Short mmCIF file of C-alpha atoms in Angstrom, two decimals:
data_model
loop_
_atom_site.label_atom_id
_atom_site.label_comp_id
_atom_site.label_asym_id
_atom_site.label_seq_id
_atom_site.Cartn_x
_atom_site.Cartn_y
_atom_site.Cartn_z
CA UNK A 1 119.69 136.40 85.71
CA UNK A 2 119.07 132.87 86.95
CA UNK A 3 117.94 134.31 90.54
CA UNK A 4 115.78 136.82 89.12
CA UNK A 5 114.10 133.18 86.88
CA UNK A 6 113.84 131.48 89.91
CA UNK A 7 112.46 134.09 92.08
CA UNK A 8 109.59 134.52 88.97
CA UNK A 9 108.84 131.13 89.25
CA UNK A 10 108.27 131.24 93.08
CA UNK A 11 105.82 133.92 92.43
CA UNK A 12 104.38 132.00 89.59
CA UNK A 13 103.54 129.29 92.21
CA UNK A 14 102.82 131.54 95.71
CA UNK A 15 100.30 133.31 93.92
CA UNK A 16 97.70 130.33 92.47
CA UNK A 17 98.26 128.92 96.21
CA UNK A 18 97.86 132.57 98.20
CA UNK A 19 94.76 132.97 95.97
CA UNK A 20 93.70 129.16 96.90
CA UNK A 21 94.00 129.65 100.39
CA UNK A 22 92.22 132.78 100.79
CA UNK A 23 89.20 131.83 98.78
CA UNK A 24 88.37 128.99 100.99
CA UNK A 25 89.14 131.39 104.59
CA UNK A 26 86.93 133.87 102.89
CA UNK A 27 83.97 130.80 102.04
CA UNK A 28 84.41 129.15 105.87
CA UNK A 29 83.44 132.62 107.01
CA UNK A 30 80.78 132.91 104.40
CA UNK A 31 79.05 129.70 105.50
CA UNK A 32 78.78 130.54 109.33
CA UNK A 33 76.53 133.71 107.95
CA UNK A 34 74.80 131.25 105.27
CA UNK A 35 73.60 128.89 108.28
CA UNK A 36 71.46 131.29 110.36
CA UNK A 37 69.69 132.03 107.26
CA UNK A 38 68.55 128.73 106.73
CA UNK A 39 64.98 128.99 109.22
CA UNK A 40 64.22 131.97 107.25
CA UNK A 41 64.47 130.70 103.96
CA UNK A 42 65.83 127.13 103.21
CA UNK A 43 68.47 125.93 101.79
CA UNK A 44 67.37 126.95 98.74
CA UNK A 45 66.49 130.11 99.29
CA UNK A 46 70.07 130.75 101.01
CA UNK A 47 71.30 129.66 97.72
CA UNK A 48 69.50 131.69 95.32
CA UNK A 49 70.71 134.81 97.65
CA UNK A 50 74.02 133.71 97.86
CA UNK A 51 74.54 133.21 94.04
CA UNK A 52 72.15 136.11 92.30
CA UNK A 53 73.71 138.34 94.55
CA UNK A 54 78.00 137.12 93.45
CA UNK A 55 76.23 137.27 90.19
CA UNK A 56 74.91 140.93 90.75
CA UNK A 57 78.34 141.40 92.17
CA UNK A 58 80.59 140.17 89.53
CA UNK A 59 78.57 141.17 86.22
CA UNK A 60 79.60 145.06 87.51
CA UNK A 61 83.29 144.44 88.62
CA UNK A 62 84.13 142.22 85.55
CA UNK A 63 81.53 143.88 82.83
CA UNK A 64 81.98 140.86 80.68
CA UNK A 65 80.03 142.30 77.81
CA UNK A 66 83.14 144.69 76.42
CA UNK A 67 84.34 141.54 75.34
CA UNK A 68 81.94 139.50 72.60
CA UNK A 69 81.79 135.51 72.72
CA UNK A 70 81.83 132.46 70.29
CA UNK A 71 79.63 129.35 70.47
CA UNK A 72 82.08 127.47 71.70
CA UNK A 73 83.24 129.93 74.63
CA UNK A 74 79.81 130.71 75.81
CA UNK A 75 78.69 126.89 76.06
CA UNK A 76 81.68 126.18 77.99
CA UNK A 77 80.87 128.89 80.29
CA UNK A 78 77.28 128.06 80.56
CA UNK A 79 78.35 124.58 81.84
CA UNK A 80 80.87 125.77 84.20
CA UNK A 81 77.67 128.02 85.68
CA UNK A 82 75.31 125.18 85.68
CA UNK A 83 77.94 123.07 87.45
CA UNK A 84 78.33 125.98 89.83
CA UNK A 85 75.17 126.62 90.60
CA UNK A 86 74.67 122.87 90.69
CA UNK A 87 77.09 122.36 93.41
CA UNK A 88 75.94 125.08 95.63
CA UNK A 89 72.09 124.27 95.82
CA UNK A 90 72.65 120.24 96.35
CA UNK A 91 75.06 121.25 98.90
CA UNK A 92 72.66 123.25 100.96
CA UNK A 93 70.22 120.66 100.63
CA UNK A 94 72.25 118.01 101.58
CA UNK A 95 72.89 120.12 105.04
CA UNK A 96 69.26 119.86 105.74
CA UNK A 97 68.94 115.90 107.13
CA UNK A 98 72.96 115.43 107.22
CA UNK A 99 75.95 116.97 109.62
CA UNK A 100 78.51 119.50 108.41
CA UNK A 101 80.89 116.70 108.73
CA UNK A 102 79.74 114.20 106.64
CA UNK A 103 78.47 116.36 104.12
CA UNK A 104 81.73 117.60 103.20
CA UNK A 105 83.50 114.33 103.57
CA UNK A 106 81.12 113.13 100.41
CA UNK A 107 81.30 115.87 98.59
CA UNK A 108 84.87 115.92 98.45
CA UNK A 109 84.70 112.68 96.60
CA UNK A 110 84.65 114.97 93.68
CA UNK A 111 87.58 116.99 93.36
CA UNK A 112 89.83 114.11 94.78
CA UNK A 113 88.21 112.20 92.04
CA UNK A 114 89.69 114.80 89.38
CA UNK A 115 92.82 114.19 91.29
CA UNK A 116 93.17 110.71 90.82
CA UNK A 117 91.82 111.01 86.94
CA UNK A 118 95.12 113.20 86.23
CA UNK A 119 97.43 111.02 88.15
CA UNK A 120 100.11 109.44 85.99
CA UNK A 121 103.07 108.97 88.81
CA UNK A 122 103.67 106.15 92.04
CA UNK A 123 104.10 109.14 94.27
CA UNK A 124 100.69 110.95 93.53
CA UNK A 125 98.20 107.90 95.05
CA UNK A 126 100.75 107.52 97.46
CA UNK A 127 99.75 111.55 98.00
CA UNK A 128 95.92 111.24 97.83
CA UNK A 129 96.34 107.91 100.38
CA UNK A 130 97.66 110.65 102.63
CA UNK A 131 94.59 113.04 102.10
CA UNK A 132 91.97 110.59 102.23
CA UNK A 133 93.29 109.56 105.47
CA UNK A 134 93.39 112.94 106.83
CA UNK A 135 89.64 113.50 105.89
CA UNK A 136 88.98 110.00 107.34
CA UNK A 137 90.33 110.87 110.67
CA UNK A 138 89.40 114.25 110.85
CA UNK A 139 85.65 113.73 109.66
CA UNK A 140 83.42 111.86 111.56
CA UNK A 141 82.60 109.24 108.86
CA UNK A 142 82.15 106.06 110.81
CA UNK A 143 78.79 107.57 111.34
CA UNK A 144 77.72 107.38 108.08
CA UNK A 145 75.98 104.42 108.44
CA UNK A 146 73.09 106.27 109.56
CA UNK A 147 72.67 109.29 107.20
CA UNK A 148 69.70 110.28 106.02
CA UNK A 149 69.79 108.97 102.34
CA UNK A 150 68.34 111.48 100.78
CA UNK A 151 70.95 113.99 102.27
CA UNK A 152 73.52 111.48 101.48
CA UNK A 153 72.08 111.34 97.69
CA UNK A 154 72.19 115.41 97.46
CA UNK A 155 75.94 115.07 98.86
CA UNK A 156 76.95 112.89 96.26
CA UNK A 157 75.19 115.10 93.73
CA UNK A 158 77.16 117.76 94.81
CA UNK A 159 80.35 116.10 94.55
CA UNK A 160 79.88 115.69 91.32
CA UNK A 161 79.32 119.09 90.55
CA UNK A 162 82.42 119.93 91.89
CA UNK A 163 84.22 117.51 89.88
CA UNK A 164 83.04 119.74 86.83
CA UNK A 165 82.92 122.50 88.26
CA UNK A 166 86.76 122.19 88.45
CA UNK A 167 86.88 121.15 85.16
CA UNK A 168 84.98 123.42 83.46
CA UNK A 169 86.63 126.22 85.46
CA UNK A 170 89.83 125.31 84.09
CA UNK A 171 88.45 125.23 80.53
CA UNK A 172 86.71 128.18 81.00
CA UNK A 173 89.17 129.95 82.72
CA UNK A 174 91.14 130.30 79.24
CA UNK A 175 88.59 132.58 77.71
CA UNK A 176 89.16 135.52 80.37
CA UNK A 177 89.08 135.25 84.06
CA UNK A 178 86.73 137.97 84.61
CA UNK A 179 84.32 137.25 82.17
CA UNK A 180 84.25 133.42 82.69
CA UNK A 181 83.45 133.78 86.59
CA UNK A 182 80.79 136.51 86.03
CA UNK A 183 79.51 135.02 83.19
CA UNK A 184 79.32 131.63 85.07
CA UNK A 185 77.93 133.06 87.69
CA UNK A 186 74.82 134.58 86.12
CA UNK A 187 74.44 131.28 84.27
CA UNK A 188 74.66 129.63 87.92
CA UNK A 189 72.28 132.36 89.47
CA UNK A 190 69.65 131.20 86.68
CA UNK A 191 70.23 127.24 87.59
CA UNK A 192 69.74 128.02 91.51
CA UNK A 193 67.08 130.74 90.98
CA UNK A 194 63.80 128.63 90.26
CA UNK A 195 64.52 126.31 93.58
CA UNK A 196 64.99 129.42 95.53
CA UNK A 197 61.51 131.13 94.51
CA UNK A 198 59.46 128.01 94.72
CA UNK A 199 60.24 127.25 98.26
CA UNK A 200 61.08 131.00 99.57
CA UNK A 201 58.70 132.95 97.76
CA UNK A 202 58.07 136.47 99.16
CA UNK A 203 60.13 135.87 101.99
CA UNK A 204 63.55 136.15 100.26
CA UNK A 205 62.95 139.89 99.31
CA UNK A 206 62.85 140.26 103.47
CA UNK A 207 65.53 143.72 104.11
CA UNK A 208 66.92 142.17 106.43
CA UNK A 209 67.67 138.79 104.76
CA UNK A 210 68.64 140.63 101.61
CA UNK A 211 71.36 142.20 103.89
CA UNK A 212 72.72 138.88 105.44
CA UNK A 213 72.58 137.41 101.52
CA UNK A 214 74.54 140.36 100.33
CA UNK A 215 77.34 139.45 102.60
CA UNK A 216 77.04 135.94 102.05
CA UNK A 217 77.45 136.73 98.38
CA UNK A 218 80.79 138.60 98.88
CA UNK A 219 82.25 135.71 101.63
CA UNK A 220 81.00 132.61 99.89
CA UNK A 221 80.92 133.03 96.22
CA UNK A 222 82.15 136.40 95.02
CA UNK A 223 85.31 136.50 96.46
CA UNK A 224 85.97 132.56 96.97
CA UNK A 225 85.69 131.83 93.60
CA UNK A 226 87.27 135.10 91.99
CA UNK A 227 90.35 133.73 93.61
CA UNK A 228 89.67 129.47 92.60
CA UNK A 229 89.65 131.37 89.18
CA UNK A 230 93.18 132.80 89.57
CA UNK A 231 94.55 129.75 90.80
CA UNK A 232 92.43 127.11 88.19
CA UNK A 233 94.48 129.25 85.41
CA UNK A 234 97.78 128.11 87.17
CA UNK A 235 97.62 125.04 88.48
CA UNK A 236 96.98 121.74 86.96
CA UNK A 237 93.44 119.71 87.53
CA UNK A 238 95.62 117.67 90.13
CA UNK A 239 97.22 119.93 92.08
CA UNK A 240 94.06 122.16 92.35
CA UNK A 241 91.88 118.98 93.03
CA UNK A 242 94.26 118.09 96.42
CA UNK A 243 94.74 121.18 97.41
CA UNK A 244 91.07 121.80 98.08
CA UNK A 245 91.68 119.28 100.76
CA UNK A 246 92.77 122.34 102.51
CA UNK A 247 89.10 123.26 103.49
CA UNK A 248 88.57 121.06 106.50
CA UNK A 249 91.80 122.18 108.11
CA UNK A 250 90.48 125.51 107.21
CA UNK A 251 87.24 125.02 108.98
CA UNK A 252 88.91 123.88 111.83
CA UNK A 253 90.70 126.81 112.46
CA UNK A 254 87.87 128.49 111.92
CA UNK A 255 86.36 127.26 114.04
CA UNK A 256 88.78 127.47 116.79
CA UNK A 257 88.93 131.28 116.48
CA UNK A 258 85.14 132.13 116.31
CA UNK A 259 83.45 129.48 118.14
CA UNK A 260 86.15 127.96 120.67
CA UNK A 261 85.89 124.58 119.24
CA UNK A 262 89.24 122.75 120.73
CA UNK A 263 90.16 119.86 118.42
CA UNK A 264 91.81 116.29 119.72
CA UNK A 265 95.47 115.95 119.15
CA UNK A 266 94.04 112.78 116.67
CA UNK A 267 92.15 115.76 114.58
CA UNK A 268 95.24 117.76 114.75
CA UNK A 269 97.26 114.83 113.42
CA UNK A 270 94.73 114.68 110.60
CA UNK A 271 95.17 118.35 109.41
CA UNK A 272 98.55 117.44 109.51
CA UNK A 273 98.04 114.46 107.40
CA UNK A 274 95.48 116.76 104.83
CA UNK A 275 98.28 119.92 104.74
CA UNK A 276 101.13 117.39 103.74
CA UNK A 277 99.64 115.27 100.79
CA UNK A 278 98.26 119.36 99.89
CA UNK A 279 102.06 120.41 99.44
CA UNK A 280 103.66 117.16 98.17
CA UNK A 281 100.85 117.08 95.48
CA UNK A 282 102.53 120.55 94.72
CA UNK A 283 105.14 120.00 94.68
CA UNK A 284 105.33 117.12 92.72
CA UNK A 285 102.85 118.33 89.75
CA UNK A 286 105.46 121.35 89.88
CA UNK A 287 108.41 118.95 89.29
CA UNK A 288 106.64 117.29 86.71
CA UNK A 289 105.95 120.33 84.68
CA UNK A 290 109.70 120.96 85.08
CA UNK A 291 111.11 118.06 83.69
CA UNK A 292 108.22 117.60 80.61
CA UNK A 293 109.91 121.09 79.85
CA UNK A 294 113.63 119.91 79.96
CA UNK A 295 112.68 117.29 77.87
CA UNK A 296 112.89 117.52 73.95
#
């Protein structure tokens, strides 16, 4: 009886972190595909496709309207959407006048802000030390002295949004998976939407690009954040917040496989660095959660 406990709190765990994982594989390959669209139709025309279409996508897997909504349900939807959508278009801009690099470096500010916000324990800035030096070595931030400030300004937008987006998610997440992430999504799709048609126009109805921002859909947003849903419902603010700092070890890889990029044994050491404070922050929010329930 105790085995079969601890074996359904394994799975309890695996799953949120499976889920995790696979979103972000399935949004690295996404954003390879996103970046030849960009001399077609901007950044923000790459966004609009990318985020009408997941919405397109997920209003007829989820069909959220079986299910009515309150007030209060639907406004916390509608600001995880805007935050969504929010996150993805200043993004996108941000890649315009900045590198990959430092663009992701900034906006990660956001969910290891969240991070830090839940910590209440010694070991968990001991954790995010870890992670931030990771990122540190592994991005190329002494460069950021000379970043375009405007892309710099967009990154740090976008951080933000992810801050809220994560918690929002979580929040919304506790009306019904489905709904929340297809309802979100819309709500995003109508944020991102204007920016896309003002600087796109006519040319974002292109076959061809329509075809490239269908698949972007499915790899960057569908998918991805389908499965950040699963895991926002199972994992606490913190743990979900460090664990993102998966993605650049992620990319790496990535990029190792499809392009032949060879990283330094220094860049190694930092995906080392990013993996452990990933699984300590796991493990210790899961030890946490153990012992508040022992206690009476």
């Amino acid at each position: 009886m105790v085995r079969h406990i601890e074996r359904a709190g394994a799975s309890a765990t695996l799953l949120p972190v499976v889920a995790l994982v696979a979103g972000m594989v399935s949004l690295q390959s996404g954003a390879a595909l996103a970046k030849s669209l960009f001399p077609a139709v901007g950044a923000a025309g790459v966004s609009s496709l990318r985020v009408g279409f997941s919405a397109l996508i997920l209003l007829a897997v989820w069909r959220p309207w079986r299910r009515s909504l309150g007030l209060r349900e639907a406004g916390i939807i509608a600001l995880y959407g805007a935050a969504l959508g929010m996150m993805n278009l200043t993004f996108y801009l941000a890649l315009r006048t900045i590198p990959l690099g430092p663009a992701v470096a900034i906006e990660f500010l956001g969910p290891l802000a969240v991070a830090l916000s839940d910590s209440r324990r010694a070991a968990d800035f001991a954790w995010i030390g870890l992670a931030i030096l990771g990122l540190g070595l592994l991005l190329p931030l002494r460069d950021a002295g000379g970043l375009d400030p405007v892309g710099v300004a967009y990154a740090l937008v976008a951080a933000l949004a992810w801050a809220l987006y994560i918690v929002f998610g979580q929040r919304a997440g506790r009306v019904d998976g489905g709904q929340a992430v297809s309802l979100g999504m819309l709500a995003a799709a109508l944020v991102v939407a204007p920016f896309g048609l003002a600087s796109s126009g006519a040319a974002l109805f292109d076959p061809a690009t329509l075809v490239l921002g269908f698949g972007i859909a499915v790899l960057s947003s569908a998918l991805p954040y389908s499965l950040e849903m699963v895991a926002l419902r199972r994992l606490t603010r913190q743990a979900f917040g460090v664990m993102m700092s998966l993605e650049p070890a992620i990319a790496a890889l990535a990029a190792l496989i499809l392009l032949g990029e060879r990283l330094s044994p220094l860049q190694w050491l930092a995906i080392g660095c990013v993996i452990a404070a990933s699984a300590g922050i796991t493990a210790g929010g899961r030890r946490a959660a153990k012992a508040a329930a022992m206690t009476p």
